[in-house]
């Protein structure tokens, strides 16, 4: 298999099918390093024929090998070996992620790679505790329900946290005995390419995980449409999710959709103000502002609003922008030049909607020469006169915070829920009745109270409304990646109805 070199360019990401790197001479795409604007490497695109080959390899591994029937201890040992490989190679994985994504290396090592390792450990432990069901209420019969792997899973991942998000899908699919074809975003293929190699180094049989790289409307669309695919797990934008789900519906294939967000971060006057301020900054500006669960709509109660917003703006102005490989960097470049331009366009047009840009929205002028071609922007904070503003309704997916001031509980809950999305909400208050009410009234799949992004893998994660369909997490993944099988056995021989004797 091709050895992805750490510091040398060019790197080339190709498909991995049946444990071997394949190259059928597909279209070459350049991958740009967002930190410099220069080349990070290339990707050789898998066309529909190559995708079909990957699905066939996964099909064969599922239908013709003992992989789906591996014992739980054997599967646990493999998942833990994968976890160890990720920990051992965390620096290299983080580096490969960084050169295509631009998120600070420190953040990638400390959060993304640890999270990936944790995903495999979590599912190793989960399957050691999983159980079936027994029904014995019908006299003379015992009915048990076991769970079996579904088959070939198509796993389609976005670019904003490739290894952290795809590893959740891989760990769950493998833990429950499925085989897979993984399609990363065309922008960020390198770290997942190495991860797939590490899975094999850890002892994964050939063909169980296959990798195809390429553009969404070419490689991704071919994968979603393949007949041999039994289920689809997708994380990405809401528009793409609709397209893929329509395809899944046509083929009656189950799918989970982890989609976009426009999350409310509500700061009541009863909040621990300093913690709420730190958390508001972290929940919109970490991961370079490119995260589905960003607290992008910040609602502040009028009594504390002026000071809170001015302190937020002062802190946003002090955020250290720079190369993602510098340990002191807090905000790196946006993933692509087109995405940077899209985010800046929101800032440019927002005043037409009555929105006041409080800070940011420009390109930093004092960048070092070696990174001056990168996709950097100053973090944006804006004051919106109401929740109907474009920047309060559309997912910007960048370091763009909007502020709104509220006077009453009903006003803020109504505005918070007034969005097509419903992924997460944040509530800051030390007044328990207010917290209890808000937790009940907010229409989102997750509510974080007095905390930033705290992922509990045992609990379901996913969105209401256009933020998704289905959930990820321990039991939610077990339900998605397995088929229940109901087996009824009489406790003594039965006397069937006798037909056709006369
Ligand atoms: P996209 O929807 O553009 O892409 C997601 C993945 O789907 C990529 O691999 C993409 O490939 C692929 N794809 C694109 N078009 C098709 C198609 N027609 N058929 C099959 N696959 C396709 O999302 P982004 O990558 O831009 O990711 C950002 C979005 O992801 C945001 O909306 C964000 O909120 C959401 N997200 C949701 C999360 C959640 O848990 N709810 C977590 C993280 C992100 P390619 O990139 O090569 O075009």
Coordinates of C-alpha atoms and ligand atoms in Angstrom, one line a residue:
X1 CA 0.0 0.0 0.0
X2 CA 1.1 3.5 -0.7
X3 CA 3.0 5.0 2.2
X4 CA 1.6 8.4 3.0
X5 CA 4.7 10.4 3.8
X6 CA 4.5 12.9 6.6
X7 CA 6.3 15.9 5.6
X8 CA 6.9 15.4 1.9
X9 CA 4.6 16.6 -0.8
X10 CA 3.1 15.6 -3.1
X11 CA 0.9 13.0 -1.4
X12 CA -1.7 11.2 -3.4
X13 CA -4.8 9.7 -2.0
X14 CA -6.2 6.8 -4.0
X15 CA -8.9 4.1 -3.4
X16 CA -8.2 1.2 -1.1
X17 CA -10.1 -1.8 -2.2
X18 CA -9.8 -5.3 -0.7
X19 CA -6.8 -4.1 1.4
X20 CA -4.8 -2.9 -1.6
X21 CA -4.3 0.6 -3.0
X22 CA -5.8 0.7 -6.5
X23 CA -5.3 3.1 -9.2
X24 CA -7.4 2.9 -12.4
X25 CA -6.1 6.2 -13.7
X26 CA -9.1 8.3 -12.5
X27 CA -9.3 12.1 -12.7
X28 CA -6.6 13.8 -10.6
X29 CA -7.6 16.6 -8.2
X30 CA -5.3 19.0 -6.5
X31 CA -5.7 19.4 -2.8
X32 CA -4.8 22.9 -1.5
X33 CA -3.2 23.5 1.9
X34 CA -5.5 26.1 3.4
X35 CA -2.6 27.5 5.6
X36 CA -0.5 28.5 2.6
X37 CA -2.8 28.4 -0.5
X38 CA -0.1 26.1 -2.0
X39 CA -0.4 22.4 -2.9
X40 CA -1.0 19.8 -0.2
X41 CA -1.1 16.8 -2.5
X42 CA -3.4 15.2 -5.0
X43 CA -6.4 12.8 -5.1
X44 CA -7.1 10.3 -7.7
X45 CA -10.8 10.1 -8.1
X46 CA -12.8 6.9 -8.0
X47 CA -15.4 6.8 -10.9
X48 CA -18.6 4.8 -10.8
X49 CA -16.8 1.6 -11.9
X50 CA -14.2 1.9 -9.1
X51 CA -16.9 2.6 -6.6
X52 CA -18.7 -0.6 -7.8
X53 CA -15.5 -2.5 -7.3
X54 CA -15.2 -1.3 -3.7
X55 CA -18.8 -2.2 -3.0
X56 CA -18.2 -5.7 -4.5
X57 CA -15.2 -6.1 -2.2
X58 CA -17.2 -5.1 0.8
X59 CA -20.1 -7.4 -0.4
X60 CA -17.7 -10.4 -0.7
X61 CA -16.2 -9.8 2.7
X62 CA -19.7 -9.7 4.2
X63 CA -21.2 -12.6 2.2
X64 CA -18.3 -15.0 1.8
X65 CA -16.0 -14.6 4.8
X66 CA -16.5 -15.3 8.6
X67 CA -16.1 -11.6 9.4
X68 CA -19.8 -11.0 10.3
X69 CA -19.6 -13.9 12.7
X70 CA -16.4 -13.1 14.5
X71 CA -16.8 -13.6 18.2
X72 CA -17.2 -10.6 20.5
X73 CA -13.8 -11.1 22.2
X74 CA -12.0 -11.3 18.8
X75 CA -13.8 -8.2 17.5
X76 CA -13.1 -6.3 20.8
X77 CA -9.4 -7.2 20.5
X78 CA -9.3 -5.8 16.9
X79 CA -11.1 -2.5 17.9
X80 CA -8.7 -2.0 20.8
X81 CA -5.7 -2.7 18.5
X82 CA -7.1 0.0 16.2
X83 CA -7.4 2.4 19.1
X84 CA -3.7 1.7 20.0
X85 CA -2.6 2.3 16.4
X86 CA -4.5 5.7 16.4
X87 CA -2.8 6.7 19.6
X88 CA 0.6 5.6 18.3
X89 CA 0.2 7.5 15.1
X90 CA -1.8 10.5 16.4
X91 CA 0.9 13.0 15.4
X92 CA 1.0 11.8 11.9
X93 CA -2.7 11.6 11.5
X94 CA -3.1 15.2 12.9
X95 CA -0.4 16.4 10.5
X96 CA -2.2 14.9 7.5
X97 CA -5.5 16.3 8.6
X98 CA -3.9 19.7 9.2
X99 CA -2.4 20.1 5.7
X100 CA -5.8 19.7 4.1
X101 CA -8.1 21.2 6.7
X102 CA -6.2 24.0 8.5
X103 CA -7.5 23.4 12.0
X104 CA -4.8 24.1 14.5
X105 CA -2.5 21.0 14.9
X106 CA -2.7 21.2 18.7
X107 CA -6.6 21.0 18.5
X108 CA -6.4 18.1 16.1
X109 CA -4.1 16.1 18.3
X110 CA -5.8 16.9 21.6
X111 CA -9.4 16.6 20.5
X112 CA -9.9 15.0 17.1
X113 CA -7.4 12.1 17.3
X114 CA -8.2 11.3 20.9
X115 CA -11.8 11.3 20.0
X116 CA -11.1 8.9 17.2
X117 CA -9.2 6.6 19.5
X118 CA -12.0 6.8 22.1
X119 CA -14.6 5.9 19.5
X120 CA -13.0 2.5 18.9
X121 CA -12.4 1.9 22.6
X122 CA -16.1 2.9 23.3
X123 CA -17.5 0.4 20.8
X124 CA -15.2 -2.3 22.0
X125 CA -16.6 -1.9 25.5
X126 CA -20.2 -1.5 24.2
X127 CA -20.3 -4.8 22.5
X128 CA -19.0 -6.5 25.6
X129 CA -22.2 -5.3 27.4
X130 CA -24.8 -5.6 24.6
X131 CA -27.7 -8.0 25.2
X132 CA -30.6 -9.6 23.3
X133 CA -34.2 -9.8 24.4
X134 CA -36.3 -12.7 25.7
X135 CA -40.1 -12.8 25.7
X136 CA -41.8 -15.7 27.5
X137 CA -45.3 -14.3 28.2
X138 CA -46.9 -16.5 25.6
X139 CA -47.5 -19.8 27.4
X140 CA -45.4 -22.7 25.9
X141 CA -43.1 -20.4 23.8
X142 CA -39.9 -18.6 24.2
X143 CA -39.1 -15.8 21.8
X144 CA -35.6 -14.4 21.6
X145 CA -34.5 -11.4 19.7
X146 CA -30.9 -11.3 18.5
X147 CA -29.2 -8.7 16.5
X148 CA -27.2 -9.3 13.3
X149 CA -25.0 -7.1 11.1
X150 CA -26.9 -5.4 8.3
X151 CA -24.3 -5.8 5.5
X152 CA -22.4 -3.3 3.5
X153 CA -22.5 0.3 4.9
X154 CA -21.7 3.4 2.8
X155 CA -20.1 5.9 5.1
X156 CA -20.0 9.4 3.8
X157 CA -18.0 12.0 5.8
X158 CA -17.6 15.8 5.7
X159 CA -14.4 17.8 5.6
X160 CA -14.7 19.7 8.9
X161 CA -13.5 16.9 11.2
X162 CA -12.8 14.0 8.9
X163 CA -11.1 11.5 11.2
X164 CA -13.1 12.4 14.3
X165 CA -16.4 12.0 12.5
X166 CA -15.6 9.1 10.2
X167 CA -14.1 7.1 13.0
X168 CA -17.4 7.1 14.8
X169 CA -19.1 5.5 11.8
X170 CA -16.2 3.0 11.2
X171 CA -16.0 1.9 14.8
X172 CA -19.8 1.4 15.0
X173 CA -20.1 -0.4 11.7
X174 CA -17.2 -2.7 12.5
X175 CA -18.2 -3.4 16.1
X176 CA -21.5 -4.8 14.9
X177 CA -20.0 -6.9 12.1
X178 CA -20.7 -4.9 9.0
X179 CA -18.4 -4.2 6.1
X180 CA -18.0 -0.7 4.7
X181 CA -17.1 1.7 1.9
X182 CA -15.9 5.0 3.2
X183 CA -16.1 8.2 1.1
X184 CA -14.3 11.2 2.7
X185 CA -14.7 14.7 1.4
X186 CA -12.6 15.4 -1.6
X187 CA -11.0 18.3 0.3
X188 CA -9.6 16.2 3.1
X189 CA -8.6 12.7 2.0
X190 CA -5.1 12.3 3.6
X191 CA -5.6 11.5 7.2
X192 CA -8.5 9.0 6.5
X193 CA -6.3 7.4 3.9
X194 CA -3.7 6.7 6.7
X195 CA -6.4 5.7 9.1
X196 CA -7.6 3.0 6.7
X197 CA -4.1 1.7 6.4
X198 CA -3.8 1.6 10.2
X199 CA -7.0 -0.4 10.4
X200 CA -5.3 -3.1 8.2
X201 CA -2.1 -2.9 10.2
X202 CA -4.1 -3.6 13.3
X203 CA -5.4 -6.8 11.8
X204 CA -8.6 -5.9 9.9
X205 CA -9.3 -8.5 7.2
X206 CA -9.0 -7.2 3.6
X207 CA -12.2 -6.0 2.0
X208 CA -14.0 -5.2 5.3
X209 CA -13.2 -1.5 5.0
X210 CA -12.8 0.0 1.5
X211 CA -12.0 3.6 0.7
X212 CA -13.0 5.6 -2.3
X213 CA -12.0 9.2 -2.9
X214 CA -13.4 11.8 -5.1
X215 CA -16.0 14.5 -5.6
X216 CA -19.4 14.2 -4.0
X217 CA -21.4 14.4 -7.2
X218 CA -19.2 11.8 -8.8
X219 CA -17.8 9.3 -6.2
X220 CA -20.4 10.0 -3.5
X221 CA -23.4 9.9 -5.8
X222 CA -22.1 6.6 -7.3
X223 CA -21.7 5.1 -3.8
X224 CA -25.2 6.2 -2.6
X225 CA -26.7 4.6 -5.7
X226 CA -24.9 1.3 -5.7
X227 CA -27.1 -1.8 -5.5
X228 CA -24.8 -3.7 -3.1
X229 CA -25.1 -1.0 -0.4
X230 CA -27.4 -2.0 2.5
X231 CA -27.3 1.1 4.6
X232 CA -26.0 4.7 4.4
X233 CA -24.5 6.8 7.2
X234 CA -24.1 10.4 6.1
X235 CA -22.7 13.5 7.9
X236 CA -22.7 16.7 5.9
X237 CA -24.9 19.5 4.7
X238 CA -28.7 19.5 4.7
X239 CA -29.1 19.9 0.9
X240 CA -26.8 16.9 0.2
X241 CA -28.6 14.9 2.9
X242 CA -31.9 15.4 1.1
X243 CA -30.3 14.1 -2.2
X244 CA -28.8 11.1 -0.6
X245 CA -31.9 10.3 1.4
X246 CA -34.0 10.4 -1.7
X247 CA -31.7 7.9 -3.3
X248 CA -31.8 5.7 -0.2
X249 CA -35.6 5.9 -0.3
X250 CA -35.7 4.8 -3.9
X251 CA -33.7 1.7 -2.9
X252 CA -35.4 1.3 0.5
X253 CA -32.0 1.5 2.3
X254 CA -32.0 2.7 5.9
X255 CA -29.9 5.8 6.5
X256 CA -28.8 8.2 9.2
X257 CA -28.4 11.9 8.4
X258 CA -26.3 14.1 10.6
X259 CA -26.8 17.5 9.0
X260 CA -26.4 21.2 9.6
X261 CA -27.2 23.4 12.5
X262 CA -27.8 27.0 13.6
X263 CA -27.6 26.5 17.3
X264 CA -28.9 28.9 19.9
X265 CA -26.6 29.8 22.8
X266 CA -28.9 31.4 25.4
X267 CA -27.2 33.4 28.2
X268 CA -29.6 34.4 30.9
X269 CA -28.8 37.1 33.4
X270 CA -28.7 34.4 36.1
X271 CA -25.7 32.7 34.3
X272 CA -22.2 32.4 35.6
X273 CA -21.2 35.2 33.3
X274 CA -17.5 34.6 33.0
X275 CA -17.9 30.9 32.2
X276 CA -20.7 31.7 29.8
X277 CA -18.4 34.2 28.0
X278 CA -15.5 31.8 27.7
X279 CA -17.9 29.1 26.4
X280 CA -19.6 31.4 23.9
X281 CA -16.2 32.2 22.3
X282 CA -15.1 28.5 22.3
X283 CA -18.4 27.2 20.9
X284 CA -18.3 29.5 17.9
X285 CA -14.6 29.9 17.2
X286 CA -13.1 26.5 17.9
X287 CA -12.4 24.2 14.9
X288 CA -11.9 27.5 13.0
X289 CA -15.7 28.1 13.4
X290 CA -16.4 25.1 11.1
X291 CA -18.6 22.9 13.2
X292 CA -22.2 21.7 13.0
X293 CA -22.7 22.2 16.7
X294 CA -21.4 25.8 16.8
X295 CA -23.3 28.1 19.1
X296 CA -23.7 30.6 16.2
X297 CA -26.7 32.5 17.5
X298 CA -25.9 34.0 20.9
X299 CA -28.9 35.4 22.8
X300 CA -28.1 37.6 25.8
X301 CA -30.6 38.8 28.4
X302 CA -30.8 42.6 28.3
X303 CA -29.6 43.2 31.9
X304 CA -26.2 41.8 31.1
X305 CA -26.1 42.3 27.3
X306 CA -24.0 45.4 26.9
X307 CA -21.0 44.3 29.0
X308 CA -21.3 40.7 27.7
X309 CA -21.2 41.7 24.1
X310 CA -18.4 44.2 24.5
X311 CA -16.3 41.8 26.4
X312 CA -16.9 39.1 23.7
X313 CA -16.0 41.5 21.0
X314 CA -12.8 42.5 22.8
X315 CA -11.8 38.9 23.2
X316 CA -12.7 38.0 19.6
X317 CA -10.3 40.8 18.5
X318 CA -7.5 39.3 20.5
X319 CA -7.9 35.8 19.1
X320 CA -4.5 34.7 17.7
X321 CA -4.9 34.0 14.0
X322 CA -2.1 32.2 12.3
X323 CA -0.5 29.1 10.9
X324 CA -2.3 26.0 12.2
X325 CA 1.1 24.4 12.9
X326 CA 2.0 27.1 15.5
X327 CA 1.1 26.1 19.0
X328 CA -0.1 29.5 19.9
X329 CA -2.6 29.7 17.1
X330 CA -6.3 29.8 18.1
X331 CA -7.9 30.4 14.7
X332 CA -6.4 28.9 11.6
X333 CA -7.4 29.4 8.0
X334 CA -10.8 28.3 6.6
X335 CA -10.8 25.1 4.7
X336 CA -11.0 26.5 1.1
X337 CA -10.7 29.8 -0.6
X338 CA -14.3 29.4 -1.8
X339 CA -15.5 28.8 1.7
X340 CA -13.6 31.9 3.0
X341 CA -15.1 34.0 0.3
X342 CA -18.6 32.7 1.2
X343 CA -18.2 33.6 4.9
X344 CA -16.8 37.0 4.0
X345 CA -19.8 37.6 1.7
X346 CA -22.2 37.0 4.6
X347 CA -20.3 39.8 6.5
X348 CA -20.4 42.1 3.5
X349 CA -24.1 41.7 2.8
X350 CA -25.3 41.5 6.4
X351 CA -25.7 45.3 6.9
X352 CA -28.4 45.2 4.1
X353 CA -30.4 43.2 6.5
X354 CA -29.9 45.7 9.4
X355 CA -27.1 43.7 10.9
X356 CA -24.2 45.6 12.5
X357 CA -20.8 44.0 12.2
X358 CA -19.1 44.5 15.6
X359 CA -15.8 43.1 14.7
X360 CA -14.0 41.0 12.0
X361 CA -15.0 40.3 8.5
X362 CA -11.7 41.3 7.0
X363 CA -8.5 39.4 6.1
X364 CA -5.7 39.8 8.6
X365 CA -3.1 42.1 7.2
X366 CA -0.1 41.1 9.3
X367 CA 0.4 37.5 8.2
X368 CA 3.9 36.1 7.8
X369 CA 5.1 35.8 4.2
X370 CA 5.0 32.0 4.2
X371 CA 1.3 31.9 5.0
X372 CA 0.1 35.1 3.3
X373 CA -1.6 33.0 0.6
X374 CA -3.7 31.1 3.2
X375 CA -7.5 31.4 3.7
X376 CA -7.4 33.4 6.9
X377 CA -10.1 35.7 8.1
X378 CA -10.7 37.8 11.3
X379 CA -13.4 36.2 13.5
X380 CA -16.7 37.9 13.0
X381 CA -19.2 39.1 15.7
X382 CA -22.4 40.9 14.6
X383 CA -25.4 42.4 16.2
X384 CA -28.7 41.3 14.6
X385 CA -31.9 43.3 15.1
X386 CA -33.9 40.1 14.9
X387 CA -33.9 36.4 14.3
X388 CA -35.1 36.7 10.7
X389 CA -31.8 38.2 9.4
X390 CA -30.1 36.0 6.9
X391 CA -27.1 35.5 9.1
X392 CA -29.4 34.2 11.9
X393 CA -31.1 31.8 9.6
X394 CA -28.5 30.3 7.3
X395 CA -25.7 28.0 8.4
X396 CA -22.5 30.0 7.7
X397 CA -20.2 27.3 9.0
X398 CA -17.4 29.7 9.8
X399 CA -16.2 31.9 12.7
X400 CA -19.3 34.1 12.6
X401 CA -21.2 34.9 15.8
X402 CA -24.5 36.8 15.8
X403 CA -25.9 38.5 18.9
X404 CA -29.5 39.1 19.8
X405 CA -30.8 40.7 23.0
X406 CA -33.9 39.3 24.7
X407 CA -36.2 40.6 27.5
X408 CA -38.3 37.6 28.3
X409 CA -38.2 33.8 28.5
X410 CA -40.9 33.4 26.0
X411 CA -39.3 35.7 23.5
X412 CA -35.9 34.0 23.6
X413 CA -37.3 30.4 23.4
X414 CA -39.5 31.4 20.5
X415 CA -36.6 33.0 18.6
X416 CA -34.2 30.1 19.5
X417 CA -36.7 27.6 18.0
X418 CA -37.4 29.8 14.9
X419 CA -35.0 28.0 12.6
X420 CA -35.2 25.2 10.1
X421 CA -32.4 23.4 12.2
X422 CA -32.5 21.7 15.6
X423 CA -29.2 20.1 16.3
X424 CA -28.0 21.5 19.7
X425 CA -28.8 24.3 22.1
X426 CA -26.8 25.8 24.8
X427 CA -28.4 27.2 28.0
X428 CA -26.5 29.3 30.6
X429 CA -28.2 30.0 33.9
X430 CA -27.8 29.1 37.5
X431 CA -31.5 29.4 38.1
X432 CA -32.8 25.8 38.1
X433 CA -36.5 26.5 37.2
X434 CA -35.3 28.5 34.2
X435 CA -33.0 25.7 33.1
X436 CA -35.7 23.1 33.5
X437 CA -38.1 25.0 31.4
X438 CA -35.6 25.8 28.7
X439 CA -34.5 22.1 28.5
X440 CA -38.2 21.2 28.0
X441 CA -39.0 23.9 25.5
X442 CA -36.0 23.9 23.2
X443 CA -36.5 22.0 19.9
X444 CA -33.1 20.4 19.4
X445 CA -31.7 16.9 19.7
X446 CA -29.1 18.0 22.3
X447 CA -29.3 20.6 25.0
X448 CA -26.0 21.5 26.8
X449 CA -26.6 23.3 30.1
X450 CA -23.8 25.4 31.5
X451 CA -21.2 23.7 29.4
X452 CA -19.7 23.8 25.9
X453 CA -19.6 20.8 23.6
X454 CA -19.6 17.7 25.8
X455 CA -20.1 14.6 23.7
X456 CA -21.5 11.6 25.7
X457 CA -21.0 8.6 23.4
X458 CA -23.5 6.5 25.3
X459 CA -26.3 9.0 24.5
X460 CA -27.9 9.7 21.2
X461 CA -26.5 12.6 19.2
X462 CA -28.4 14.1 16.3
X463 CA -30.9 16.7 15.3
X464 CA -34.5 17.6 15.2
X465 CA -36.0 19.1 12.0
X466 CA -33.6 19.7 9.1
X467 CA -30.6 18.9 11.3
X468 CA -31.0 15.2 10.7
X469 CA -32.7 11.9 10.7
X470 CA -31.6 9.2 13.2
X471 CA -28.9 9.4 15.8
X472 CA -25.4 8.3 16.5
X473 CA -24.2 7.0 19.9
X474 CA -24.0 3.6 21.6
X475 CA -27.5 2.2 21.5
X476 CA -28.5 4.3 18.5
X477 CA -25.7 2.9 16.5
X478 CA -26.5 -0.6 17.6
X479 CA -30.0 -0.2 16.3
X480 CA -28.8 1.3 13.0
X481 CA -26.0 -1.1 12.2
X482 CA -27.9 -4.3 13.2
X483 CA -31.0 -6.0 12.1
X484 CA -33.2 -7.5 14.8
X485 CA -34.0 -11.2 14.3
X486 CA -36.9 -12.7 16.2
X487 CA -36.7 -16.4 16.9
X488 CA -39.7 -18.2 18.4
X489 CA -39.2 -21.8 19.8
X490 CA -41.9 -23.8 21.6
X491 CA -40.9 -25.4 24.9
X492 CA -42.6 -28.7 23.9
X493 CA -43.7 -30.1 20.5
X494 CA -46.7 -28.3 19.1
X495 CA -49.7 -29.7 17.4
X496 CA -50.1 -27.8 14.2
X497 CA -53.4 -27.4 12.5
X498 CA -53.7 -30.4 10.1
X499 CA -54.7 -29.4 6.6
X500 CA -55.5 -31.4 3.4
X501 CA -56.2 -34.7 5.1
X502 CA -59.8 -35.4 4.0
Ligands
LIG1 P1 -21.5 18.3 2.1 O1 -22.9 17.9 2.3 O2 -21.1 19.2 1.0 O3 -20.6 17.0 1.9 C1 -20.6 15.9 2.9 C2 -20.1 14.7 2.2 O4 -21.0 14.3 1.1 C3 -18.7 14.9 1.5 O5 -18.0 13.7 1.5 C4 -19.2 15.2 0.0 O6 -18.2 15.0 -0.9 C5 -20.3 14.2 -0.1 N1 -21.3 14.6 -1.1 C6 -21.6 15.8 -1.7 N2 -22.5 15.6 -2.7 C7 -22.9 14.3 -2.7 C8 -23.8 13.6 -3.4 N3 -24.6 14.1 -4.3 N4 -23.9 12.2 -3.2 C9 -23.1 11.7 -2.2 N5 -22.2 12.3 -1.5 C10 -22.1 13.6 -1.7 O7 -21.0 18.9 3.5 P2 -19.6 19.5 3.9 O8 -18.6 18.5 3.6 O9 -19.5 20.8 3.3 O10 -19.7 19.6 5.5 C11 -20.3 20.6 6.1 C12 -21.7 20.3 6.5 O11 -21.7 19.1 7.3 C13 -22.3 21.4 7.3 O12 -23.7 21.6 6.9 C14 -22.3 20.8 8.7 O13 -23.3 21.3 9.6 C15 -22.5 19.4 8.5 N6 -22.0 18.6 9.6 C16 -23.0 17.9 10.4 C17 -22.5 17.3 11.6 C18 -23.5 16.6 12.5 O14 -23.1 15.7 13.2 N7 -24.8 16.9 12.4 C19 -21.1 17.2 11.9 C20 -20.3 17.9 11.0 C21 -20.7 18.5 9.9 P3 -17.3 16.2 -1.4 O15 -16.9 17.0 -0.2 O16 -16.1 15.5 -2.0 O17 -18.1 17.0 -2.4

